[in-house]
Tab-separated table of C-alpha atoms and ligand atoms in Angstrom:
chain	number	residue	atom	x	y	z
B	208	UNK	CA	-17.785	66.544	-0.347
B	209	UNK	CA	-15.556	67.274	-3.772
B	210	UNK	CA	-12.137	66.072	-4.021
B	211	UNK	CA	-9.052	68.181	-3.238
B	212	UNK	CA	-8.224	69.817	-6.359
B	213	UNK	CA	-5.540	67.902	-8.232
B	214	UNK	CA	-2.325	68.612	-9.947
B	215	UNK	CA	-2.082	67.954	-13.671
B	216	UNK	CA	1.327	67.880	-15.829
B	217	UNK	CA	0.149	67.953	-18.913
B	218	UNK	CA	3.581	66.842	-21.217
B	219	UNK	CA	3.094	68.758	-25.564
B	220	UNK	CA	2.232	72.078	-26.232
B	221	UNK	CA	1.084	71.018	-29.853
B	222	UNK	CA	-2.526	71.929	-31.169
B	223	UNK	CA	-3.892	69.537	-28.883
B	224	UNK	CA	-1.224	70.894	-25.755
B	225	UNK	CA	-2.953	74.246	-26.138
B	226	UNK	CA	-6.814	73.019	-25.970
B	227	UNK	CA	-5.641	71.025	-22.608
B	228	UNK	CA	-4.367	73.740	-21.166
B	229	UNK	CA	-6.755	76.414	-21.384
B	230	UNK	CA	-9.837	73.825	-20.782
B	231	UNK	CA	-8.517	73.184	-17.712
B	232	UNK	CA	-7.368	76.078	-16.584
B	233	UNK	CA	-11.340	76.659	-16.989
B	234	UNK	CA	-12.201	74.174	-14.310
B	235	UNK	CA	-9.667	75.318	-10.701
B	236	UNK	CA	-11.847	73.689	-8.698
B	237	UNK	CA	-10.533	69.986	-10.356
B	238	UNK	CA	-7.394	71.575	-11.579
B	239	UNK	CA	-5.842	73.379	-8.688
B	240	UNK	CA	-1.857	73.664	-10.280
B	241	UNK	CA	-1.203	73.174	-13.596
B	242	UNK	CA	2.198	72.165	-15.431
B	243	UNK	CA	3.126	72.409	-18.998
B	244	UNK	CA	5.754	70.849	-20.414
B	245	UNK	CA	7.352	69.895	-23.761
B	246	UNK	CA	10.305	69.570	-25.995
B	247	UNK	CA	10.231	73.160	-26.524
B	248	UNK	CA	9.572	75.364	-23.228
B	249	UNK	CA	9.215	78.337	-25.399
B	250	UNK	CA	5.961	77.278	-27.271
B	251	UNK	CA	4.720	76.196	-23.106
B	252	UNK	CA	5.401	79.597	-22.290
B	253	UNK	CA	3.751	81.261	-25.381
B	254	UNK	CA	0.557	79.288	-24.168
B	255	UNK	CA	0.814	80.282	-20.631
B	256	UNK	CA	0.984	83.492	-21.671
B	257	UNK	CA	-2.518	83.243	-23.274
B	258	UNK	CA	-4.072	82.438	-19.943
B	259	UNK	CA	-5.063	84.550	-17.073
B	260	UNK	CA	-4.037	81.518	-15.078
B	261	UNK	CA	-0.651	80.799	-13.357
B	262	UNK	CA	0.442	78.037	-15.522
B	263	UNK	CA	4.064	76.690	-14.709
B	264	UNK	CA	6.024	75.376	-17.190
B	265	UNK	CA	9.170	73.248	-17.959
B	266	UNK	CA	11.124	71.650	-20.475
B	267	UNK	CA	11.179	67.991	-20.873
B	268	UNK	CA	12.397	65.247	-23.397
B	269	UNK	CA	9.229	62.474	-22.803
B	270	UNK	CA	11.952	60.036	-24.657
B	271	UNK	CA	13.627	59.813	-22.016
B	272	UNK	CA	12.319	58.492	-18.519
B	273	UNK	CA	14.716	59.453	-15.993
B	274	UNK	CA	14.460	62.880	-16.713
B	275	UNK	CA	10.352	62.966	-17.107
B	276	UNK	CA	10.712	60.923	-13.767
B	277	UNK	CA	12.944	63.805	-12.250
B	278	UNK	CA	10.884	66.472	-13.859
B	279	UNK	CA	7.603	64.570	-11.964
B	280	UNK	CA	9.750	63.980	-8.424
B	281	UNK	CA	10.476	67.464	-8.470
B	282	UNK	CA	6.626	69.014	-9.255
B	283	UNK	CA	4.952	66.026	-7.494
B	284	UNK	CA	1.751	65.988	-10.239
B	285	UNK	CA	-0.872	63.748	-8.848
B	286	UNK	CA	-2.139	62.788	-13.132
B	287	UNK	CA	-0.340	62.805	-16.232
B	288	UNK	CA	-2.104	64.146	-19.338
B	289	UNK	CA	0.512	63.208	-22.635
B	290	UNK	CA	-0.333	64.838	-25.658
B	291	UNK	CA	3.308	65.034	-26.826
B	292	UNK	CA	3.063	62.244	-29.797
B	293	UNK	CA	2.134	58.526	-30.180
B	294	UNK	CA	6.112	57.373	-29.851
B	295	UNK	CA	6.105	58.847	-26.339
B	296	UNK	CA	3.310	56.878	-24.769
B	297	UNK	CA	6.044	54.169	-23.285
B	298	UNK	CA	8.457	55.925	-21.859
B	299	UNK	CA	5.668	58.040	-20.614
B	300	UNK	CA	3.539	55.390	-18.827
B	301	UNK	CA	7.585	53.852	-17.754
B	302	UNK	CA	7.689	57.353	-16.094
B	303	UNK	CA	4.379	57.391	-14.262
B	304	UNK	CA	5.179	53.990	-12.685
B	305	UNK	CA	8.632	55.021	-11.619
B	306	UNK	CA	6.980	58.135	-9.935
B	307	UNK	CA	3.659	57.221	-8.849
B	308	UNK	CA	1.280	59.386	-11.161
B	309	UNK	CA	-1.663	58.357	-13.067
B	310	UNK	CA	-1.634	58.573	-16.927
B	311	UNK	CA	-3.770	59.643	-19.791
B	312	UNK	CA	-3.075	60.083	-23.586
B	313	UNK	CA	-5.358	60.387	-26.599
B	314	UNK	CA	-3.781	57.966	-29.148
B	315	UNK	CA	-2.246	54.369	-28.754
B	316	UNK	CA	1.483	53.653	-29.195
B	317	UNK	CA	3.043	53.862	-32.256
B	318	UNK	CA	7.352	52.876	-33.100
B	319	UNK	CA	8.812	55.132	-34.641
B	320	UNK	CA	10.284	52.995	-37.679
B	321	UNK	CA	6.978	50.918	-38.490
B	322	UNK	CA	3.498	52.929	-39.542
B	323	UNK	CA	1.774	50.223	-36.954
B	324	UNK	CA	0.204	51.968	-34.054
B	325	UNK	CA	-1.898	49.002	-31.367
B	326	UNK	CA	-2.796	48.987	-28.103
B	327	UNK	CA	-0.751	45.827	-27.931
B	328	UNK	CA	2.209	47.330	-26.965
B	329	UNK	CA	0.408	49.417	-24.107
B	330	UNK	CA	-2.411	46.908	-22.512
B	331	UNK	CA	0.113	44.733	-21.067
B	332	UNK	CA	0.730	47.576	-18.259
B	333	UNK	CA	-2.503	46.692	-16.959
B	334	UNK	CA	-0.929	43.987	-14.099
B	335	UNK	CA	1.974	46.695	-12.873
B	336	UNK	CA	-0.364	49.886	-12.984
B	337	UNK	CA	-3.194	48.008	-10.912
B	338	UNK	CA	0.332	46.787	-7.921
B	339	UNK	CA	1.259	50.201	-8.336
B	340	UNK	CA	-2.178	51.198	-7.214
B	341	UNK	CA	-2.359	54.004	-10.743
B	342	UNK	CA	-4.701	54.386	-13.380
B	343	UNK	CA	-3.940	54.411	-17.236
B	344	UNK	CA	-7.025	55.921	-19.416
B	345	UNK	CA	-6.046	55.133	-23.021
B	346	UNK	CA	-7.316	57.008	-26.244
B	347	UNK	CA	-9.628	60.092	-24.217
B	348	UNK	CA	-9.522	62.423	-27.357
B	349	UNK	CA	-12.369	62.216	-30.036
B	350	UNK	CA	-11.868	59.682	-31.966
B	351	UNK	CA	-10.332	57.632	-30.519
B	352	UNK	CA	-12.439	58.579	-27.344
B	353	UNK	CA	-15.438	60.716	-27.077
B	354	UNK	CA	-16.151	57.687	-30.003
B	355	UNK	CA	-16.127	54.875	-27.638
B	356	UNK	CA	-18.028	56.463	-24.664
B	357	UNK	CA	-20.991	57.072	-27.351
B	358	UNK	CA	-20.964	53.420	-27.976
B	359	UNK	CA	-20.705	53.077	-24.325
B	360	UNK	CA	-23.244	55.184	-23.720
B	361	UNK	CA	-25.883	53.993	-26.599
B	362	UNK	CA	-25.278	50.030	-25.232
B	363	UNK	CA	-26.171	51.635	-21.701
B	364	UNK	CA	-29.294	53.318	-22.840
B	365	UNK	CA	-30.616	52.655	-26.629
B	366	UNK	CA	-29.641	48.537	-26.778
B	367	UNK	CA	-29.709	45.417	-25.153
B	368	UNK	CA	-27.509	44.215	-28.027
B	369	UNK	CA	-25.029	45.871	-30.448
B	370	UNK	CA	-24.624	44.685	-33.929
B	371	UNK	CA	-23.107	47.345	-36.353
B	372	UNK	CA	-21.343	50.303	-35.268
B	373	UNK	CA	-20.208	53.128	-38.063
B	374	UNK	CA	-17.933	55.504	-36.884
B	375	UNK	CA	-18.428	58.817	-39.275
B	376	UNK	CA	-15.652	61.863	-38.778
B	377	UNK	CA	-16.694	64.575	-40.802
B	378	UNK	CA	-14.314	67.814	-40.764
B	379	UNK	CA	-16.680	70.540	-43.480
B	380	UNK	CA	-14.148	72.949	-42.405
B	381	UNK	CA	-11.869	75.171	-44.695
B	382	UNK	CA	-8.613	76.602	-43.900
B	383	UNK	CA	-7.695	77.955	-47.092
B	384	UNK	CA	-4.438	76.682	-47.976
B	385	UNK	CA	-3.605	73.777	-50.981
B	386	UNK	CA	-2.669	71.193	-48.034
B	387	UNK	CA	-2.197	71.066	-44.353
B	388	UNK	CA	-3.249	68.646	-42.266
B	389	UNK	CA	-5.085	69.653	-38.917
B	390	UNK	CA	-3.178	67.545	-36.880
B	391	UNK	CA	0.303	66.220	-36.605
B	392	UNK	CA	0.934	65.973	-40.262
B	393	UNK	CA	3.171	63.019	-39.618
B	394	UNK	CA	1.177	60.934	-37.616
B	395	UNK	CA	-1.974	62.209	-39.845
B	396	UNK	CA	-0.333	61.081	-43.311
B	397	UNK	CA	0.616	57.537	-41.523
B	398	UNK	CA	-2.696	56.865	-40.820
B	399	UNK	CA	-3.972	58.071	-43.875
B	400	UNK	CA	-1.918	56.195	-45.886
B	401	UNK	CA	-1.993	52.851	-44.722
B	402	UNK	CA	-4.296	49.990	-46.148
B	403	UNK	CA	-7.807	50.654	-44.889
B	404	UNK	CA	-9.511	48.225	-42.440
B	405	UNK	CA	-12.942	46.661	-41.000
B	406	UNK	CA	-13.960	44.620	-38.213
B	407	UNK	CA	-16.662	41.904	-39.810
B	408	UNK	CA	-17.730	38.758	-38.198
B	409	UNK	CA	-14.756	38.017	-36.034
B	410	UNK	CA	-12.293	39.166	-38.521
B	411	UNK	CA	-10.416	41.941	-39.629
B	412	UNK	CA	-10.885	42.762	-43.324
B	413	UNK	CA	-8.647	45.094	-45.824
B	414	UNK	CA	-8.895	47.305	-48.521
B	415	UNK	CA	-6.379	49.288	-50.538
B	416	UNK	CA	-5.751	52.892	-49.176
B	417	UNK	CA	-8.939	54.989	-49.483
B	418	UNK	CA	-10.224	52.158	-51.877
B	419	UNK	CA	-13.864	52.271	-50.486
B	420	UNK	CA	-15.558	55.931	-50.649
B	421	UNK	CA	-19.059	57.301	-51.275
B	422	UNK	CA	-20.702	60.513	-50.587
B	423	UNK	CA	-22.591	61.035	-47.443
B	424	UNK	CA	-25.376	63.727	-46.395
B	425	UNK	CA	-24.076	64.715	-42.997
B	426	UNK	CA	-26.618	66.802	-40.802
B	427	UNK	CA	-25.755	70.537	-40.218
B	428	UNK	CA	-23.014	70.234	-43.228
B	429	UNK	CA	-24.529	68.357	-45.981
B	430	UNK	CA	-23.149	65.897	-48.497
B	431	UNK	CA	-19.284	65.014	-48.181
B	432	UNK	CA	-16.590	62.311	-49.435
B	433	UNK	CA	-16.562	59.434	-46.585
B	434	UNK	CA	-13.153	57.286	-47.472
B	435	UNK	CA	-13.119	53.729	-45.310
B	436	UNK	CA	-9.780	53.959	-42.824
B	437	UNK	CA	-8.441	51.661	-40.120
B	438	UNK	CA	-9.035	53.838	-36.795
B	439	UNK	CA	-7.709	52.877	-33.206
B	440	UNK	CA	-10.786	52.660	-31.410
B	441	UNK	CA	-11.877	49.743	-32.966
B	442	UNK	CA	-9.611	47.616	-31.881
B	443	UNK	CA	-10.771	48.402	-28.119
B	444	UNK	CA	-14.677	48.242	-29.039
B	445	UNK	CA	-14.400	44.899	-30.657
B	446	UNK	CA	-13.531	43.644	-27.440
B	447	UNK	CA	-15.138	45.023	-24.988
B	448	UNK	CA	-18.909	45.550	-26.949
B	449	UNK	CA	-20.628	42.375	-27.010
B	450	UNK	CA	-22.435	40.852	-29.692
B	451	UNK	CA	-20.738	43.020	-32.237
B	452	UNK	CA	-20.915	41.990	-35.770
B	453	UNK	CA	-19.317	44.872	-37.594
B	454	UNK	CA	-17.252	47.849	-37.059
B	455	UNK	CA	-16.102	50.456	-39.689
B	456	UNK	CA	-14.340	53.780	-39.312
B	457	UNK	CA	-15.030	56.669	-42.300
B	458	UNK	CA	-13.321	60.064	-42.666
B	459	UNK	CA	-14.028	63.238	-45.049
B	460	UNK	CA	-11.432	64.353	-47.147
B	461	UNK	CA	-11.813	66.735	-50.135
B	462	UNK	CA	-10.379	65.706	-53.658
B	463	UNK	CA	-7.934	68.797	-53.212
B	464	UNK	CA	-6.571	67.307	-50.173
B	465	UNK	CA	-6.656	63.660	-52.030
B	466	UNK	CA	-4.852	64.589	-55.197
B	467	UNK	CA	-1.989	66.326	-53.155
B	468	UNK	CA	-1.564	63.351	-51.031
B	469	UNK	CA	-1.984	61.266	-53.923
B	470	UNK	CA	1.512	63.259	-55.666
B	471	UNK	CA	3.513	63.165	-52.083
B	472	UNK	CA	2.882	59.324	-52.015
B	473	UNK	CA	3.635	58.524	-56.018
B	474	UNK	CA	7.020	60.681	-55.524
B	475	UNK	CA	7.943	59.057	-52.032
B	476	UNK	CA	7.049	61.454	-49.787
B	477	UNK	CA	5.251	60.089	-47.575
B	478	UNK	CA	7.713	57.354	-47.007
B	479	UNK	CA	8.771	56.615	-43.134
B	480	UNK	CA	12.058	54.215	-44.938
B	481	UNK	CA	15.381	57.075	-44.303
B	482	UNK	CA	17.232	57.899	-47.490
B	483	UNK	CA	20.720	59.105	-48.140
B	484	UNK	CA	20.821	63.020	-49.098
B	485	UNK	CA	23.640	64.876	-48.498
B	486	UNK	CA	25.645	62.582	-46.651
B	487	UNK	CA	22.955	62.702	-44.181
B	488	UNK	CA	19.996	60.838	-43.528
B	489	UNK	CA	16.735	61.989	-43.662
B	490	UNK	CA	13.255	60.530	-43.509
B	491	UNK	CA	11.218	62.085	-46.150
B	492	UNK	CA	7.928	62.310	-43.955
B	493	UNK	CA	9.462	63.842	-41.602
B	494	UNK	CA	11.162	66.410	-43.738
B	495	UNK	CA	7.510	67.193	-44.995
B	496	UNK	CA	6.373	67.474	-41.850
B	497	UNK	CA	8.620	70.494	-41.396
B	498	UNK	CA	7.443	71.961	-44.613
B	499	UNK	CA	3.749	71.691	-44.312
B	500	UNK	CA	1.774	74.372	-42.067
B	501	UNK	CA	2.066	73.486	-38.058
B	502	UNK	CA	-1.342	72.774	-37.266
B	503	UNK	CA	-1.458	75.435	-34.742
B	504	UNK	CA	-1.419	77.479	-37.084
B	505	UNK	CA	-4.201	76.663	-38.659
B	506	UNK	CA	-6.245	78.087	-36.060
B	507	UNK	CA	-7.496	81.559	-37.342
B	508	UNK	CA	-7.807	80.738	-40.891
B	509	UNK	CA	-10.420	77.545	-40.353
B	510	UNK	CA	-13.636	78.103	-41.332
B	511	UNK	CA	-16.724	75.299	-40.986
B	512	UNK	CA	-17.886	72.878	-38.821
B	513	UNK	CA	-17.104	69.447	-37.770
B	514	UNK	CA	-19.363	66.397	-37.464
B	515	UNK	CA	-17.879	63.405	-35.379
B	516	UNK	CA	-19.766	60.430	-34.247
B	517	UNK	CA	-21.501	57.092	-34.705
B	518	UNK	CA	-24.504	55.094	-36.488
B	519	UNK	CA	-25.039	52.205	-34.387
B	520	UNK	CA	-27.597	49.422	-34.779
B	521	UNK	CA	-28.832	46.542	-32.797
B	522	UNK	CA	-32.000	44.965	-31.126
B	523	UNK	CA	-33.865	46.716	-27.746
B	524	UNK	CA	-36.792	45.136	-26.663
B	525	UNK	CA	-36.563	42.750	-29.308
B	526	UNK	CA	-36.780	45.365	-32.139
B	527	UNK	CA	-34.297	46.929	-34.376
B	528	UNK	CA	-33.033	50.240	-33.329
B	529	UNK	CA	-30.857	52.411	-35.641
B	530	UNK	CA	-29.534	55.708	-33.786
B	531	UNK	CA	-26.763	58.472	-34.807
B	532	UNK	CA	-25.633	60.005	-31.702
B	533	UNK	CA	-22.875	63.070	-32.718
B	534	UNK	CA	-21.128	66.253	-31.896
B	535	UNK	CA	-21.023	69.181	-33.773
B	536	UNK	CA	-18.383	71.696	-33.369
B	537	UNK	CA	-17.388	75.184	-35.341
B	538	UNK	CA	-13.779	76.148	-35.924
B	539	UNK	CA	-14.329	79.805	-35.589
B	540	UNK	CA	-16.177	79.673	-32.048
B	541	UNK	CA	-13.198	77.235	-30.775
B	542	UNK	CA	-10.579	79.920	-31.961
B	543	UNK	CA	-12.381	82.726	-30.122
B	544	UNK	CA	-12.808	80.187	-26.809
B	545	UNK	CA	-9.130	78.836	-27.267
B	546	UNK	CA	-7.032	80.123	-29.939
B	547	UNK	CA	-7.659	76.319	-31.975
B	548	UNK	CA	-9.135	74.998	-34.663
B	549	UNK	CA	-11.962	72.173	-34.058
B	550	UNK	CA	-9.298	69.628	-34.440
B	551	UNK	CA	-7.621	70.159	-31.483
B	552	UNK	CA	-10.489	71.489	-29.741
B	553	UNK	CA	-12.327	68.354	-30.124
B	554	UNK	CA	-9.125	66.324	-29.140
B	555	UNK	CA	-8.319	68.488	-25.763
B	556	UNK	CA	-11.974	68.989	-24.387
B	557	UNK	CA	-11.591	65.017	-24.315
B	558	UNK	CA	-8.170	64.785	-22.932
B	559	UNK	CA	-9.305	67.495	-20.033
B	560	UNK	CA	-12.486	65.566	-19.171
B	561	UNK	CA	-10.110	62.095	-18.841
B	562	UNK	CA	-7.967	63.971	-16.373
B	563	UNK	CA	-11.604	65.282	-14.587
B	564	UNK	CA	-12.707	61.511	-14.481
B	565	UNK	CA	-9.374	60.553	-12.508
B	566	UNK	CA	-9.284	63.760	-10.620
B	567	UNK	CA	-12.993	63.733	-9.205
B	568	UNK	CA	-12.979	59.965	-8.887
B	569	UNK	CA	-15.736	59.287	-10.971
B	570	UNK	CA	-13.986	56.956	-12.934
B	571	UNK	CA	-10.562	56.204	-10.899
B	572	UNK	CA	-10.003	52.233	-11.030
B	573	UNK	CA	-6.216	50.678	-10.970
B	574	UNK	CA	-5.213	49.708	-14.375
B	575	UNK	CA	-4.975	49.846	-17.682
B	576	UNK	CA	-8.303	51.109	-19.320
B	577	UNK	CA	-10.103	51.792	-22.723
B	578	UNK	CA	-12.904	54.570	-22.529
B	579	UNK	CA	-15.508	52.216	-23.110
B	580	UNK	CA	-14.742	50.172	-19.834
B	581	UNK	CA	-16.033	53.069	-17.353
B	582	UNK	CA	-19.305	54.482	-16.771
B	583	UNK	CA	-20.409	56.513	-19.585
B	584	UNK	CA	-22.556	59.034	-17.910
B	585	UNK	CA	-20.582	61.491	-15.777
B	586	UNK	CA	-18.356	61.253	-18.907
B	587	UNK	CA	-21.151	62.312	-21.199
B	588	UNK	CA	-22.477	64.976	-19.098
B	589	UNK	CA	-19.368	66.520	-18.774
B	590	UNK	CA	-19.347	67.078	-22.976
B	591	UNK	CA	-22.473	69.285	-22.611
B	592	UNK	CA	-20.868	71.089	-19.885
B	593	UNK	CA	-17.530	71.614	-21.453
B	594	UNK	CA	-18.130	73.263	-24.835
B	595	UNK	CA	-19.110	69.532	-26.812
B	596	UNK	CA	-22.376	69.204	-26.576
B	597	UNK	CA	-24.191	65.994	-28.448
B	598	UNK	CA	-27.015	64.638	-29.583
B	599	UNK	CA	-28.568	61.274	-30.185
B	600	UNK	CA	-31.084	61.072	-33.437
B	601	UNK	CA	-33.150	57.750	-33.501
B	602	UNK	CA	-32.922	56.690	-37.797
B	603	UNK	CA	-35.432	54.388	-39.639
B	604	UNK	CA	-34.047	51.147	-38.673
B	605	UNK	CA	-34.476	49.766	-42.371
B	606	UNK	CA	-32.952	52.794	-43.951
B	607	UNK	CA	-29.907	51.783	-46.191
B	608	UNK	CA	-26.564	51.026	-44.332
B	609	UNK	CA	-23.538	53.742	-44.851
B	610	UNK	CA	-21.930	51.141	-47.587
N	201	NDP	P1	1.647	68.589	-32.400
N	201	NDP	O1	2.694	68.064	-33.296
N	201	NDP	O2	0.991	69.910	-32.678
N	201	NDP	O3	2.227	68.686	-30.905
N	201	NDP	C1	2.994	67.688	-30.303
N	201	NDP	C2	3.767	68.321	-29.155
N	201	NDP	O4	4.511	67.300	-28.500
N	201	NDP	C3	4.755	69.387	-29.603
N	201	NDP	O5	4.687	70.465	-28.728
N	201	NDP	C4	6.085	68.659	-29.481
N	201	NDP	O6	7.178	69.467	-29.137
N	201	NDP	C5	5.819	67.754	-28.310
N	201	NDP	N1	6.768	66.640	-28.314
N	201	NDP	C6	7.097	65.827	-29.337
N	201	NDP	N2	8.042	64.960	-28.958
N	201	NDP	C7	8.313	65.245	-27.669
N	201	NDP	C8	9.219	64.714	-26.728
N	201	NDP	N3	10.047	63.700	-27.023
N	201	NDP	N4	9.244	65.261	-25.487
N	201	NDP	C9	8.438	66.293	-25.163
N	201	NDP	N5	7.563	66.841	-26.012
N	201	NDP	C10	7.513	66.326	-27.250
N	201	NDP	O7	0.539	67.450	-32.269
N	201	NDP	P2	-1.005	67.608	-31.885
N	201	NDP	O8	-1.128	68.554	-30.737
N	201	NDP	O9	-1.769	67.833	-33.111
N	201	NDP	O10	-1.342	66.126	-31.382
N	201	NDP	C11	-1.007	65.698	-30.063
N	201	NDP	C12	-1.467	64.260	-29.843
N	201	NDP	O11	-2.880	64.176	-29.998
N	201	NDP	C13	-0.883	63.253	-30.846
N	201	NDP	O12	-0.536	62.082	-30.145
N	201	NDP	C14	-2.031	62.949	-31.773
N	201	NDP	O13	-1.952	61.668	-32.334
N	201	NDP	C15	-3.187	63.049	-30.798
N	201	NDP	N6	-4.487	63.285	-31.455
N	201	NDP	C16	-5.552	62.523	-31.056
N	201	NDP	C17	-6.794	62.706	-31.642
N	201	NDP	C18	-7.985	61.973	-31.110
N	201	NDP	O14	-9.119	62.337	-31.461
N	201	NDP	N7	-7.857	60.961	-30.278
N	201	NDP	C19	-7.004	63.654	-32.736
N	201	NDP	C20	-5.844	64.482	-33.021
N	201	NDP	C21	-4.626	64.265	-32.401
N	201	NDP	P3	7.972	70.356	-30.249
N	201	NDP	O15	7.028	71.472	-30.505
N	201	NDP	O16	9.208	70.761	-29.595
N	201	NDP	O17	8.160	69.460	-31.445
């Protein structure tokens, strides 16, 4: 017999908000009531109004937990999906204790003053959401998420060990403009910015910003600029993937987008430290922020594909096995489906399919919980069925490592 359908609040009607919403308004059968909220009810009720689906919607500060808990008492939502930002993922999973719902987000916690996002701050929740009887899934976006479940998946299926993993995000698309970015342009340019970072041999290694790059002949897309970043995910894989010797994270960036970010940084910018101006104080990358293009908007003019996922080597059956298992995804057909570019299409299809995992009970366990740590299957099929479909390709297990 299926579940009762469940009600989701989903808190950010962002680029990624958006994707959420209409995905699972697609899906009434898990889905049966639907909440948005955000900072701004207006943009909730601009993407209600895109759905043929009653979508109810509220406004809510996520800073502040007595009134998400009173917002929650009030609706009674059985899961939490937060896709408001990074800095809200406390006071968010404070909330869901207080009132008894389960959580999800797509990206680990972040403070606001230091460019230093961990899943320190949030895996020591995992005690007081397992009393409370509530699930936390952390990171169910692309990368991190649909990123760990393919290494879940390929240990499952392809390995009986694990011993280099290469995580490759390639966006080919074009929206036109000098600069945007095609998420949160804050959150984006922190990550961008900071010193890049490996996993090798029980250590973490570092490199200057965007120090290590090469070209790369992606399929579908061809050859593109792979830069070497720290990502979130694999600070989760190198603990829960045994037998891993290496772990490496690579993103595509043109030299258009390079050489502007290159000038924002040299003339301070980018900088999260507030300065005087004024007699005010501002923080310059979040006064950029408000003059770059929302990422939402980004939608109709993006152009191209994306090509997300991992090279992953090891030993099955005493052999070496090299495989690339990957999505591809095209802006334009996302648009028509949901009015967003890939970026946030490939973020919310995850973020829905978390909330499906919890609301079917295919993956519902008490706790705190990285993607990796649940069954990869039902997970995987419900990619193909949801509009990211993927494939594995097995490589020449001698052929030359990405760097
Ligand atoms: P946007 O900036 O487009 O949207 C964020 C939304 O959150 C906005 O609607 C904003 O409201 C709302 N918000 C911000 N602060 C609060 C608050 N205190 N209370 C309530 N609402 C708030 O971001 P995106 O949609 O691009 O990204 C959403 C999340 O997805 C981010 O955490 C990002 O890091 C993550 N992400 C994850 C990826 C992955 O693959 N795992 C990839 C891309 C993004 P307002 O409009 O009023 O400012």
């Amino acid at each position: 017999m299926n579940p009762e359908p469940k009600h989701v609040l989903i808190i950010g009607a962002g680029g990624v908000g958006r994707v959420v919403v209409h995905k699972c308004a697609q899906v009434p059968e898990v889905f049966g009531k639907i909440t948005l909220a955000s900072r701004t009810k207006a943009k909730c009720d601009q993407i209600a109004a895109e759905i043929d689906y009653p979508i109810d919607t509220r406004a809510v500060d996520a800073d502040n937990v007595a009134e998400t808990v009173a917002l929650m008492r009030e609706i009674k939502p059985d899961l939490l999906i937060n896709v408001a930002l990074p800095y809200q993922d406390l006071t968010l999973m404070e909330a869901c204790l207080e009132a008894g719902v389960h959580y999800i987000d797509t990206a680990n916690y972040e403070p606001k003053d230091e460019a230093r996002f961990s899943y320190e701050y949030q895996w020591p929740y995992h005690q007081r959401f397992k009393d409370a009887g509530l699930m936390a899934l952390l990171g169910s976006g692309f990368d991190p998420g649909v990123t760990n479940v393919f290494s879940a998946y390929a240990l499952k299926h392809y390995f009986d060990e694990i011993h280099y993993i290469d995580i490759l995000d390639c966006n080919a698309g074009d929206h036109g403009l000098p600069f945007a970015t095609n998420f949160n342009p804050e959150i984006n340019i922190r990550e961008i910015t900071a010193k890049g970072r490996y996993w090798e041999a029980g250590e973490w290694k570092e490199t200057d910003p965007l120090e290590w790059h090469r070209p790369y002949d992606f399929p579908v897309v061809g050859e593109k600029e792979i830069y070497l970043l720290y990502h979130e995910e694999m600070e989760s894989l190198v603990k829960h993937i045994p037998g891993l010797k290496r772990i490496r994270f690579w993103m595509t960036f043109g030299q258009k987008y390079i050489t502007h970010l290159n000038v924002l940084q040299n003339v301070g910018m980018t900088s999260i430290e507030p300065i005087d101006f004024q007699g005010q104080k501002i923080v310059p990358i979040e006064f950029l922020r408000a003059v770059l293009p929302d990422p939402a908007s980004l939608g109709p003019l993006t152009k191209g594909k994306t090509v997300i996922g991992n090279i992953i080597e090891g030993i099955k059956d005493g052999k070496k096995r090299k495989i690339y298992i990957y999505n591809v995804c095209d802006h334009e057909e996302c648009y028509a489906e949901v009015k967003s570019q890939a970026i946030s299409y490939t973020t919310g299809v995850p973020a829905m399919i978390g909330g499906k995992m919890l609301a079917t009970g295919a993956w519902m366990k008490p706790g705190v919980w990285n993607m990796e740590q649940n069954d990869p299957d039902p997970f995987m099929d419900a990619l193909n069925q949801h509009g990211l479909p993927w494939e594995v390709v097995e490589l020449d297990p001698d052929s030359p490592p990405v760097w």
